[in-house]
Tab-separated table of N, CA, C and O in Angstrom:
chain	number	residue	atom	x	y	z
A	238	GLY	N	16.077	5.004	-3.538
A	238	GLY	CA	15.635	3.882	-4.996
A	238	GLY	C	15.815	2.780	-3.849
A	238	GLY	O	15.440	1.536	-4.641
A	239	TYR	N	15.867	2.079	-2.557
A	239	TYR	CA	16.036	0.944	-2.513
A	239	TYR	C	14.249	0.142	-2.330
A	239	TYR	O	14.002	0.744	-1.437
A	240	ASP	N	14.029	-0.913	-2.650
A	240	ASP	CA	12.256	-0.753	-2.540
A	240	ASP	C	11.971	-1.229	-1.103
A	240	ASP	O	10.342	-0.717	-1.213
A	241	LYS	N	13.135	-2.353	-0.580
A	241	LYS	CA	12.601	-2.451	0.841
A	241	LYS	C	12.610	-1.177	1.512
A	241	LYS	O	11.379	-1.245	2.625
A	242	ALA	N	13.315	-0.070	1.665
A	242	ALA	CA	13.560	0.640	2.637
A	242	ALA	C	11.687	1.441	2.348
A	242	ALA	O	11.879	2.066	3.302
A	243	MET	N	11.611	2.079	0.897
A	243	MET	CA	10.587	2.701	0.714
A	243	MET	C	9.359	2.072	1.176
A	243	MET	O	8.703	2.814	1.794
A	244	ALA	N	9.243	1.194	0.991
A	244	ALA	CA	8.351	0.290	1.624
A	244	ALA	C	7.248	0.609	2.977
A	244	ALA	O	6.689	0.318	4.031
A	245	ASN	N	9.007	0.366	3.372
A	245	ASN	CA	8.857	0.558	5.120
A	245	ASN	C	8.569	2.019	5.555
A	245	ASN	O	7.764	2.158	6.412
A	246	LEU	N	8.737	3.203	4.903
A	246	LEU	CA	8.850	4.377	5.027
A	246	LEU	C	7.052	4.733	4.409
A	246	LEU	O	6.355	4.750	5.649
A	247	ALA	N	6.591	3.436	3.627
A	247	ALA	CA	5.054	4.138	3.397
A	247	ALA	C	4.303	3.087	5.224
A	247	ALA	O	3.404	4.024	5.209
A	248	PHE	N	5.003	2.476	5.389
A	248	PHE	CA	4.437	1.036	6.486
A	248	PHE	C	4.443	2.148	7.534
A	248	PHE	O	3.429	2.526	8.609
A	249	ALA	N	5.719	3.127	8.102
A	249	ALA	CA	5.937	3.770	8.571
A	249	ALA	C	4.558	5.400	8.775
A	249	ALA	O	4.486	5.300	9.541
A	250	TYR	N	4.684	5.734	7.559
A	250	TYR	CA	3.897	7.056	7.564
A	250	TYR	C	2.061	6.676	7.852
A	250	TYR	O	1.777	7.143	8.205
A	251	LEU	N	2.050	5.107	6.999
A	251	LEU	CA	0.623	4.946	6.892
A	251	LEU	C	0.271	4.776	8.844
A	251	LEU	O	-0.857	5.166	9.179
A	252	LYS	N	0.943	3.906	9.560
A	252	LYS	CA	0.793	3.777	10.553
A	252	LYS	C	1.315	4.827	11.326
A	252	LYS	O	0.749	5.006	13.563
A	253	GLY	N	1.833	5.952	11.297
A	253	GLY	CA	2.302	7.371	12.048
A	253	GLY	C	3.969	6.597	13.129
A	253	GLY	O	3.515	7.120	14.456
A	254	ILE	N	4.731	5.922	12.227
A	254	ILE	CA	5.692	4.989	13.563
A	254	ILE	C	6.363	6.704	13.324
A	254	ILE	O	7.236	6.345	12.756
A	255	GLY	N	7.092	6.560	14.682
A	255	GLY	CA	8.767	8.315	14.338
A	255	GLY	C	7.692	9.280	14.159
A	255	GLY	O	8.510	10.571	14.085
A	256	THR	N	6.064	9.342	13.535
A	256	THR	CA	6.062	10.522	13.314
A	256	THR	C	4.274	10.404	12.355
A	256	THR	O	3.792	9.497	13.512
A	257	GLY	N	3.176	11.793	12.669
A	257	GLY	CA	1.801	11.370	12.858
A	257	GLY	C	1.569	10.535	11.507
A	257	GLY	O	2.521	10.645	10.547
A	258	PRO	N	0.509	10.276	11.001
A	258	PRO	CA	0.072	8.926	9.855
A	258	PRO	C	0.032	10.802	9.661
A	258	PRO	O	-0.046	11.468	9.480
A	259	ASP	N	0.497	10.247	8.368
A	259	ASP	CA	0.273	10.825	6.996
A	259	ASP	C	0.564	9.775	5.784
A	259	ASP	O	1.308	9.824	5.272
A	260	PRO	N	-0.994	9.525	5.476
A	260	PRO	CA	-1.728	9.119	4.154
A	260	PRO	C	-1.128	9.542	2.823
A	260	PRO	O	-0.552	8.695	2.230
A	261	LYS	N	-0.726	10.915	2.604
A	261	LYS	CA	-0.375	10.891	1.926
A	261	LYS	C	1.159	10.635	1.178
A	261	LYS	O	1.498	10.283	0.285
A	262	SER	N	1.497	10.787	2.330
A	262	SER	CA	3.784	10.077	2.071
A	262	SER	C	3.250	8.752	1.836
A	262	SER	O	4.233	8.471	1.856
A	263	ALA	N	2.573	8.039	2.605
A	263	ALA	CA	2.496	6.443	2.629
A	263	ALA	C	2.138	5.638	0.848
A	263	ALA	O	2.827	5.137	0.928
A	264	GLU	N	1.202	6.712	0.407
A	264	GLU	CA	1.038	6.005	-0.935
A	264	GLU	C	2.262	6.643	-1.653
A	264	GLU	O	2.493	5.960	-2.434
A	265	LYS	N	2.413	7.966	-1.441
A	265	LYS	CA	3.544	7.883	-2.376
A	265	LYS	C	4.763	7.004	-2.282
A	265	LYS	O	5.500	6.486	-3.234
A	266	TRP	N	5.378	7.026	-1.310
A	266	TRP	CA	6.288	5.609	-0.990
A	266	TRP	C	5.963	4.505	-1.210
A	266	TRP	O	6.781	3.557	-2.236
A	267	ALA	N	4.722	4.123	-0.689
A	267	ALA	CA	4.480	2.570	-1.371
A	267	ALA	C	4.400	2.564	-3.295
A	267	ALA	O	4.749	2.033	-3.418
A	268	ARG	N	3.484	3.559	-3.891
A	268	ARG	CA	3.611	3.236	-5.123
A	268	ARG	C	5.480	3.356	-5.345
A	268	ARG	O	5.404	2.522	-6.731
A	269	ALA	N	5.898	4.318	-5.073
A	269	ALA	CA	7.073	4.253	-5.651
A	269	ALA	C	7.943	2.550	-5.498
A	269	ALA	O	8.862	2.492	-6.399
A	270	ALA	N	7.865	2.273	-3.903
A	270	ALA	CA	8.185	0.735	-3.867
A	270	ALA	C	7.822	-0.184	-4.600
A	270	ALA	O	8.291	-1.075	-5.668
A	271	TYR	N	6.158	-0.399	-5.085
A	271	TYR	CA	5.679	-0.925	-6.035
A	271	TYR	C	5.773	-0.315	-6.885
A	271	TYR	O	6.300	-1.833	-8.155
A	272	ASP	N	6.356	0.000	-7.580
A	272	ASP	CA	6.986	0.744	-9.374
A	272	ASP	C	8.325	0.571	-9.680
A	272	ASP	O	8.354	0.084	-10.744
A	273	LYS	N	8.851	0.207	-8.610
A	273	LYS	CA	10.687	0.095	-8.356
A	273	LYS	C	10.378	-1.758	-8.668
A	273	LYS	O	11.172	-2.234	-9.815
A	274	ARG	N	9.934	-2.486	-8.156
A	274	ARG	CA	10.125	-3.712	-7.978
A	274	ARG	C	8.891	-5.230	-7.792
A	274	ARG	O	8.663	-5.753	-7.113
A	275	GLN	N	7.680	-3.746	-7.699
A	275	GLN	CA	6.157	-4.575	-7.112
A	275	GLN	C	6.426	-5.487	-6.042
A	275	GLN	O	6.260	-6.026	-5.885
A	276	SER	N	6.821	-4.428	-5.171
A	276	SER	CA	7.230	-4.640	-3.238
A	276	SER	C	5.815	-5.510	-2.775
A	276	SER	O	4.644	-4.872	-3.110
A	277	GLU	N	5.689	-6.391	-2.390
A	277	GLU	CA	5.067	-7.112	-1.878
A	277	GLU	C	4.165	-6.394	-0.705
A	277	GLU	O	3.117	-6.195	-0.347
A	278	LYS	N	4.809	-5.768	0.075
A	278	LYS	CA	5.042	-5.028	1.522
A	278	LYS	C	3.680	-3.591	1.113
A	278	LYS	O	3.002	-2.946	1.335
A	279	ALA	N	4.719	-2.711	-0.185
A	279	ALA	CA	3.551	-2.063	-0.886
A	279	ALA	C	2.334	-2.490	-1.489
A	279	ALA	O	1.612	-1.718	-1.530
A	280	GLN	N	2.349	-3.707	-2.166
A	280	GLN	CA	1.202	-3.991	-2.368
A	280	GLN	C	-0.347	-4.250	-1.139
A	280	GLN	O	-1.076	-3.663	-1.403
A	281	HIS	N	0.315	-4.484	-0.194
A	281	HIS	CA	-0.484	-4.253	1.327
A	281	HIS	C	-0.740	-3.116	1.578
A	281	HIS	O	-2.274	-2.915	1.752
A	282	VAL	N	0.180	-2.337	1.735
A	282	VAL	CA	-0.146	-1.115	2.482
A	282	VAL	C	-0.883	-0.304	1.582
A	282	VAL	O	-2.169	0.034	1.432
A	283	LEU	N	-1.098	-0.134	-0.096
A	283	LEU	CA	-1.310	0.456	-1.166
A	283	LEU	C	-3.276	-0.524	-0.864
A	283	LEU	O	-4.259	0.169	-0.851
A	284	GLY	N	-3.689	-1.871	-0.787
A	284	GLY	CA	-4.481	-2.253	-0.835
A	284	GLY	C	-5.399	-1.815	0.288
A	284	GLY	O	-6.320	-1.841	0.738
A	285	TYR	N	-4.709	-1.716	1.774
A	285	TYR	CA	-5.206	-1.612	3.063
A	285	TYR	C	-5.675	-0.293	2.753
A	285	TYR	O	-6.387	-0.133	3.513
A	286	MET	N	-5.001	0.758	2.073
A	286	MET	CA	-5.044	2.014	1.910
A	286	MET	C	-7.184	2.405	1.090
A	286	MET	O	-7.450	2.971	1.365
A	287	TYR	N	-6.266	1.689	-0.255
A	287	TYR	CA	-7.653	1.655	-0.546
A	287	TYR	C	-8.719	0.902	-0.272
A	287	TYR	O	-9.762	1.571	-0.049
A	288	TRP	N	-8.884	-0.339	0.718
A	288	TRP	CA	-10.007	-0.893	1.175
A	288	TRP	C	-10.166	0.236	2.479
A	288	TRP	O	-11.504	-0.183	2.512
A	289	LYS	N	-9.793	0.842	2.696
A	289	LYS	CA	-9.900	1.723	3.958
A	289	LYS	C	-10.704	3.150	3.367
A	289	LYS	O	-11.210	4.089	4.256
A	290	LYS	N	-10.534	3.245	2.075
A	290	LYS	CA	-10.903	4.322	1.498
A	290	LYS	C	-9.908	5.580	2.067
A	290	LYS	O	-10.050	6.995	1.671
A	291	LEU	N	-8.766	5.348	1.881
A	291	LEU	CA	-7.464	6.629	2.256
A	291	LEU	C	-6.664	7.341	0.734
A	291	LEU	O	-6.289	8.036	1.053
A	292	ILE	N	-6.855	6.265	0.091
A	292	ILE	CA	-6.547	6.538	-1.383
A	292	ILE	C	-7.763	6.055	-1.748
A	292	ILE	O	-8.313	5.471	-2.428
A	293	ARG	N	-7.210	6.502	-3.915
A	293	ARG	CA	-8.391	6.664	-4.710
A	293	ARG	C	-7.431	5.990	-6.216
A	293	ARG	O	-6.646	6.377	-5.805
A	294	ALA	N	-8.397	5.564	-6.515
A	294	ALA	CA	-6.859	5.227	-7.775
A	294	ALA	C	-7.826	6.079	-8.931
A	294	ALA	O	-7.858	7.201	-8.962
A	295	LYS	N	-6.481	6.045	-9.676
A	295	LYS	CA	-5.916	6.998	-10.266
A	295	LYS	C	-6.596	7.060	-11.803
A	295	LYS	O	-6.873	8.026	-12.794
A	296	ASP	N	-6.822	6.150	-12.011
A	296	ASP	CA	-7.189	5.224	-13.268
A	296	ASP	C	-8.336	4.022	-13.514
A	296	ASP	O	-8.327	3.519	-12.311
A	297	ASP	N	-8.078	3.176	-14.085
A	297	ASP	CA	-8.664	2.117	-14.629
A	297	ASP	C	-8.380	1.247	-14.373
A	297	ASP	O	-8.220	0.113	-13.549
A	298	ALA	N	-6.694	1.473	-14.456
A	298	ALA	CA	-5.793	0.114	-14.548
A	298	ALA	C	-5.292	0.376	-12.683
A	298	ALA	O	-5.203	-1.106	-12.432
A	299	ASP	N	-5.226	1.835	-12.355
A	299	ASP	CA	-4.859	1.434	-10.919
A	299	ASP	C	-6.582	0.985	-10.331
A	299	ASP	O	-6.022	0.319	-9.239
A	300	GLU	N	-7.229	1.215	-10.468
A	300	GLU	CA	-8.802	0.375	-9.963
A	300	GLU	C	-8.262	-0.962	-9.778
A	300	GLU	O	-8.926	-1.897	-8.682
A	301	LEU	N	-8.129	-1.478	-10.858
A	301	LEU	CA	-8.485	-2.808	-10.886
A	301	LEU	C	-6.515	-3.945	-10.037
A	301	LEU	O	-7.279	-4.533	-9.406
A	302	ARG	N	-5.675	-2.882	-10.001
A	302	ARG	CA	-5.160	-3.056	-9.680
A	302	ARG	C	-4.920	-2.994	-7.734
A	302	ARG	O	-4.780	-4.032	-6.750
A	303	LEU	N	-5.456	-1.390	-7.398
A	303	LEU	CA	-5.927	-1.573	-5.748
A	303	LEU	C	-6.905	-2.380	-5.439
A	303	LEU	O	-6.876	-3.123	-4.258
A	304	SER	N	-7.773	-2.299	-6.372
A	304	SER	CA	-8.842	-3.458	-5.800
A	304	SER	C	-8.196	-4.796	-5.628
A	304	SER	O	-8.699	-5.706	-4.707
A	305	SER	N	-7.591	-5.243	-6.769
A	305	SER	CA	-6.649	-6.454	-6.149
A	305	SER	C	-6.051	-6.894	-4.990
A	305	SER	O	-5.995	-7.591	-4.207
A	306	PHE	N	-5.255	-5.721	-5.205
A	306	PHE	CA	-4.618	-5.667	-3.618
A	306	PHE	C	-5.448	-5.813	-3.019
A	306	PHE	O	-5.235	-6.471	-1.056
A	307	ALA	N	-6.676	-4.978	-2.320
A	307	ALA	CA	-7.230	-4.790	-1.175
A	307	ALA	C	-8.136	-6.296	-1.360
A	307	ALA	O	-8.462	-6.667	0.135
A	308	LYS	N	-7.968	-7.097	-1.946
A	308	LYS	CA	-9.062	-8.334	-1.711
A	308	LYS	C	-7.872	-9.840	-1.575
A	308	LYS	O	-8.503	-10.827	-0.863
A	309	LEU	N	-6.438	-9.021	-0.873
A	309	LEU	CA	-5.441	-9.793	-0.275
A	309	LEU	C	-6.057	-10.684	0.812
A	309	LEU	O	-6.252	-11.388	1.411
A	310	LYS	N	-6.915	-9.113	1.491
A	310	LYS	CA	-7.536	-9.604	2.924
A	310	LYS	C	-8.557	-10.602	2.863
A	310	LYS	O	-8.194	-10.991	3.780
A	311	ASP	N	-9.111	-10.508	1.848
A	311	ASP	CA	-9.973	-11.844	2.288
A	311	ASP	C	-9.770	-13.372	1.771
A	311	ASP	O	-10.504	-14.148	1.700
A	312	ARG	N	-8.674	-13.229	0.791
A	312	ARG	CA	-7.881	-14.337	0.459
A	312	ARG	C	-6.572	-15.266	1.668
A	312	ARG	O	-7.356	-16.284	2.114
A	313	VAL	N	-6.432	-14.299	2.544
A	313	VAL	CA	-5.860	-14.661	3.190
A	313	VAL	C	-6.337	-13.953	4.815
A	313	VAL	O	-6.032	-15.054	6.224
A	314	GLY	N	-7.739	-13.633	5.350
A	314	GLY	CA	-8.112	-13.946	6.436
A	314	GLY	C	-7.550	-12.205	6.862
A	314	GLY	O	-7.739	-12.031	8.119
A	315	THR	N	-6.423	-11.763	6.724
A	315	THR	CA	-5.535	-10.879	6.929
A	315	THR	C	-4.549	-9.883	6.502
A	315	THR	O	-4.030	-10.386	5.264
A	316	PHE	N	-3.881	-8.804	6.286
A	316	PHE	CA	-3.042	-8.322	5.894
A	316	PHE	C	-1.647	-8.614	6.176
A	316	PHE	O	-1.781	-9.174	7.229
A	317	ALA	N	-0.719	-8.825	5.518
A	317	ALA	CA	0.794	-9.312	5.496
A	317	ALA	C	1.015	-8.221	6.960
A	317	ALA	O	0.574	-6.833	6.773
A	318	TYR	N	2.279	-8.560	7.197
A	318	TYR	CA	2.908	-7.285	7.972
A	318	TYR	C	2.274	-6.702	8.577
A	318	TYR	O	2.485	-4.964	9.072
A	319	GLY	N	1.452	-7.115	9.429
A	319	GLY	CA	0.242	-6.496	10.346
A	319	GLY	C	-0.177	-5.153	10.060
A	319	GLY	O	0.320	-3.584	11.119
A	320	VAL	N	-0.300	-5.116	9.089
A	320	VAL	CA	-0.717	-3.434	8.547
A	320	VAL	C	-2.436	-3.199	9.303
A	320	VAL	O	-2.397	-1.934	9.896
A	321	GLU	N	-2.957	-4.037	9.659
A	321	GLU	CA	-4.346	-3.890	11.121
A	321	GLU	C	-3.700	-3.548	12.010
A	321	GLU	O	-4.015	-2.775	12.761
């Protein structure tokens, strides 16, 4: 239940660190981390996955949140945490 660990798992699954890339598991852990404490790293993972069309929004509110996360790249020029 530790949000930073969940966000790190999401990143590991996204990038295939220690395992093959697994977008479903990455999304599961990133959403859990974000829901727990609105983890910034989880936001970046979810935004990246949405931007790369690896995940879809579940409803209108999710669409708005994911699209705003994806726009982080436009504001800072790159994603944090070496997601790219």
